[in-house]
Short mmCIF file of C-alpha atoms in Angstrom, two decimals:
data_model
loop_
_atom_site.label_atom_id
_atom_site.label_comp_id
_atom_site.label_asym_id
_atom_site.label_seq_id
_atom_site.Cartn_x
_atom_site.Cartn_y
_atom_site.Cartn_z
CA LYS D 519 57.25 30.20 74.40
CA PRO D 520 59.31 30.84 71.47
CA LYS D 521 58.45 33.61 69.28
CA GLN D 522 58.21 33.57 65.57
CA TRP D 523 60.14 36.82 64.98
CA GLU D 524 57.87 38.60 62.64
CA SER D 525 59.72 41.88 61.25
CA LEU D 526 61.99 39.19 59.22
CA SER D 527 59.29 37.17 58.10
CA VAL D 528 58.54 36.57 55.08
CA PRO D 529 55.05 35.13 52.95
CA GLN D 530 55.86 32.00 51.15
CA ARG D 531 59.32 32.43 51.87
CA SER D 532 61.45 30.32 54.05
CA THR D 533 64.10 32.09 56.00
CA GLY D 534 66.92 31.20 58.42
CA ASN D 535 70.60 31.36 58.60
CA GLY D 536 71.29 34.09 61.01
CA THR D 537 74.69 35.84 62.56
CA PHE D 538 75.55 39.20 63.63
CA ASP D 539 77.97 41.51 62.91
CA LYS D 540 79.47 44.06 65.51
CA ASN D 541 76.90 47.39 64.24
CA GLY D 542 74.05 45.02 65.07
CA TRP D 543 73.48 44.38 61.69
CA TYR D 544 71.56 40.95 61.66
CA TYR D 545 72.20 39.00 58.41
CA TYR D 546 70.13 36.20 57.12
CA SER D 547 68.75 33.64 54.24
CA VAL D 548 65.66 34.21 52.03
CA CYS D 549 64.92 31.22 50.38
CA ASP D 550 62.19 30.52 47.68
CA ASP D 551 61.57 26.71 48.21
CA LYS D 552 58.93 25.63 46.14
CA GLY D 553 59.71 22.54 44.85
CA TYR D 554 62.80 22.48 47.34
CA ASN D 555 65.09 23.59 44.39
CA TYR D 556 65.69 26.44 47.23
CA LYS D 557 67.00 29.78 45.59
CA CYS D 558 67.95 31.96 48.27
CA LYS D 559 69.97 35.18 49.41
CA ILE D 560 70.95 36.45 51.75
CA VAL D 561 69.88 40.17 53.22
CA ARG D 562 70.88 41.73 56.77
CA TYR D 563 67.80 43.43 59.43
CA LYS D 564 68.49 46.22 61.70
CA GLU D 565 66.23 48.33 64.07
CA VAL D 566 67.23 51.39 65.02
CA LYS D 567 64.92 53.36 67.20
CA GLY D 568 61.81 51.39 66.82
CA ASN D 569 62.61 51.72 62.79
CA PRO D 570 63.25 47.95 61.31
CA THR D 571 65.62 48.18 57.89
CA VAL D 572 65.80 45.78 55.87
CA ASP D 573 68.73 45.91 53.12
CA THR D 574 68.75 43.21 50.77
CA LEU D 575 72.85 42.84 49.88
CA PRO D 576 74.30 43.71 46.55
CA GLU D 577 73.47 42.25 43.18
CA LEU D 578 78.15 41.69 44.06
CA ILE D 579 77.13 39.55 47.30
CA ASN D 580 73.23 38.13 45.97
CA SER D 581 74.52 36.98 41.97
CA PHE D 582 72.08 37.56 39.70
CA GLY D 583 70.45 33.43 39.27
CA SER D 584 72.46 32.19 42.05
CA ASN D 585 72.00 30.75 45.39
CA THR D 586 73.29 32.46 47.85
CA THR D 587 73.09 31.90 51.75
CA ASN D 588 74.29 31.06 55.02
CA PRO D 589 76.43 33.55 56.38
CA CYS D 590 78.50 34.22 58.79
CA TRP D 591 80.14 37.40 59.59
CA VAL D 592 83.75 37.79 61.58
CA MET D 593 85.92 40.23 62.71
CA LEU D 594 89.03 38.59 62.15
CA LYS D 595 92.11 39.20 64.63
CA ASN D 596 93.70 41.77 62.09
CA GLY D 597 90.65 43.48 62.80
CA LYS D 598 89.08 43.06 59.32
CA GLU D 599 85.62 42.41 58.97
CA TYR D 600 84.80 39.54 56.61
CA LEU D 601 81.22 37.71 55.25
CA PHE D 602 81.97 34.59 54.33
CA PHE D 603 79.42 33.08 52.20
CA SER D 604 77.94 29.66 49.69
CA SER D 605 77.54 30.20 47.04
CA ASP D 606 76.88 28.60 43.20
CA ARG D 607 77.84 31.68 41.61
CA GLU D 608 79.97 31.34 38.62
CA GLY D 609 83.64 31.72 39.21
CA GLY D 610 83.25 28.62 41.24
CA ASN D 611 84.90 24.84 41.30
CA GLY D 612 81.22 23.26 41.29
CA GLY D 613 77.76 22.99 42.80
CA MET D 614 77.90 25.45 46.43
CA ASP D 615 81.41 26.68 47.05
CA LEU D 616 83.15 28.59 50.18
CA TRP D 617 83.31 32.24 49.42
CA TYR D 618 84.09 35.45 51.35
CA THR D 619 84.55 39.71 51.12
CA MET D 620 85.60 41.61 53.23
CA LEU D 621 83.51 44.46 54.90
CA LYS D 622 85.15 48.26 53.27
CA ASN D 623 84.87 51.49 56.35
CA ASN D 624 82.27 52.59 54.34
CA GLY D 625 79.77 49.86 54.67
CA THR D 626 80.41 48.62 50.80
CA PHE D 627 81.45 45.44 50.25
CA ASP D 628 84.79 44.13 48.30
CA SER D 629 85.23 41.60 45.45
CA PRO D 630 84.18 38.39 47.69
CA LYS D 631 87.36 35.80 46.24
CA ASN D 632 86.84 32.52 46.32
CA ILE D 633 88.22 29.01 48.57
CA SER D 634 89.63 27.40 45.29
CA SER D 635 91.72 25.97 47.69
CA LEU D 636 88.59 24.45 50.20
CA ASN D 637 85.72 23.88 47.38
CA SER D 638 84.71 20.96 45.70
CA LEU D 639 83.06 20.05 42.30
CA GLU D 640 80.45 18.55 45.09
CA ASN D 641 79.09 21.39 47.96
CA GLU D 642 80.91 23.37 50.73
CA ILE D 643 78.73 24.71 52.76
CA THR D 644 77.87 26.32 55.95
CA PRO D 645 80.69 27.65 57.28
CA TRP D 646 81.28 29.08 60.64
CA PHE D 647 84.98 31.05 61.91
CA ASP D 648 85.93 30.00 65.32
CA LEU D 649 88.30 32.75 66.41
CA ASP D 650 90.46 31.18 68.61
CA SER D 651 91.54 28.70 67.36
CA ASN D 652 91.45 29.81 64.06
CA ARG D 653 89.89 27.89 61.98
CA LEU D 654 87.28 27.76 60.07
CA TYR D 655 84.67 25.28 59.89
CA PHE D 656 81.73 23.67 56.75
CA SER D 657 80.30 20.76 55.78
CA SER D 658 81.32 19.03 52.52
CA THR D 659 80.06 15.85 50.50
CA TRP D 660 83.13 16.23 48.37
CA HIS D 661 86.44 15.37 50.77
CA TYR D 662 87.18 12.02 52.76
CA GLY D 663 84.77 11.40 54.87
CA TYR D 664 82.00 8.61 56.21
CA GLY D 665 78.79 9.73 53.77
CA GLY D 666 76.27 12.27 52.89
CA TYR D 667 78.16 15.55 54.22
CA ASP D 668 80.67 16.07 56.96
CA VAL D 669 82.06 18.56 58.24
CA PHE D 670 85.35 19.38 58.26
CA TYR D 671 87.70 22.69 59.50
CA SER D 672 90.93 24.68 57.91
CA GLU D 673 93.77 26.17 59.36
CA VAL D 674 93.71 29.79 58.42
CA ASN D 675 96.28 32.24 58.96
CA ASP D 676 96.49 36.43 58.79
CA LYS D 677 97.43 36.52 55.24
CA LEU D 678 93.70 34.75 55.00
CA GLN D 679 95.05 31.03 53.55
CA PHE D 680 93.76 28.06 54.18
CA SER D 681 94.54 24.79 54.92
CA LYS D 682 94.20 21.64 53.26
CA PRO D 683 91.11 21.31 54.82
CA LYS D 684 89.90 17.92 57.94
CA ASN D 685 87.75 15.54 58.76
CA VAL D 686 86.87 16.48 62.03
CA GLY D 687 85.79 12.71 62.31
CA ILE D 688 83.61 10.55 64.92
CA PRO D 689 81.15 11.52 67.20
CA ILE D 690 80.36 15.10 65.20
CA ASN D 691 80.90 12.50 62.08
CA ASN D 692 78.14 9.79 60.97
CA SER D 693 77.18 7.92 58.06
CA ALA D 694 74.72 11.10 57.19
CA ASN D 695 75.17 15.02 57.01
CA ASP D 696 76.27 16.38 59.77
CA LEU D 697 75.97 20.68 58.68
CA TYR D 698 75.97 23.72 60.61
CA TYR D 699 78.52 22.99 63.49
CA PHE D 700 79.55 25.10 65.28
CA ARG D 701 81.32 25.97 69.58
CA GLN D 702 80.00 27.86 72.31
CA GLY D 703 82.50 27.81 75.15
CA ASP D 704 83.73 24.08 76.05
CA SER D 705 80.11 22.80 74.10
CA VAL D 706 80.22 22.24 69.78
CA PHE D 707 76.61 21.65 68.50
CA VAL D 708 75.69 20.15 64.92
CA SER D 709 72.89 19.40 62.78
CA SER D 710 72.30 15.56 61.82
CA ASN D 711 69.59 13.19 60.48
CA ARG D 712 71.32 10.34 62.35
CA LEU D 713 69.61 7.04 63.25
CA GLY D 714 68.73 8.52 66.72
CA SER D 715 66.66 11.28 65.34
CA LEU D 716 62.58 12.55 65.86
CA SER D 717 61.41 11.30 62.63
CA LYS D 718 58.13 11.44 60.89
CA LYS D 719 58.87 8.85 57.77
CA ASN D 720 61.37 7.43 57.98
CA PRO D 721 64.83 6.31 59.81
CA THR D 722 66.67 9.51 58.49
CA CYS D 723 64.23 11.93 56.52
CA CYS D 724 64.57 14.33 59.36
CA SER D 725 67.94 16.72 61.41
CA ASP D 726 67.94 16.98 65.21
CA ILE D 727 70.08 19.22 66.59
CA TYR D 728 73.55 16.96 68.49
CA PHE D 729 76.28 18.17 70.77
CA ALA D 730 78.59 16.79 72.57
CA VAL D 731 81.54 18.57 75.81
CA VAL D 732 84.98 19.28 74.32
CA GLU D 733 87.19 17.79 77.52
#
């Protein structure tokens, strides 16, 4: 039976969207979701010899008054560590945008950079980096797709330049919302509220986890 991670639970707030770095820090989102008007910030957690440490990332990352969420840590082939995330902070293209920051050797963060070649007037969220293919996957409501949020990817080169986004296509995407794409081995996973999902109100009210085997 799954157990609640009590050290990460915050009363009357939602926690989720987790990612580990190489040093054992667990980055995740803490969200105030009163009235479904989500306002999130990124926090990290680490336990050393039984002593838990919770560290809210600085305002350099959690820009005041903004919604900052969906952390994705990755060490690229150049040996540098990066934290990708989504935020509606100032300096973006509109709505939620994709951003990244480099983690310095002293444990601090570089100034976040907006991935303007991927961002749009609407929302780009749930980034996930695939080291095997050097692709950044994310979901967007703007780029050409099938409706709602679709999953896209961008080829990333050694200079951290991002190619034009490409839709991953059917059957991963459909006319509903398709989010939180990631790949493990020969399987890909996505969260979707497509027809066929378990529902409590209407056929597309709620999301389920789907997977497909990559040939």
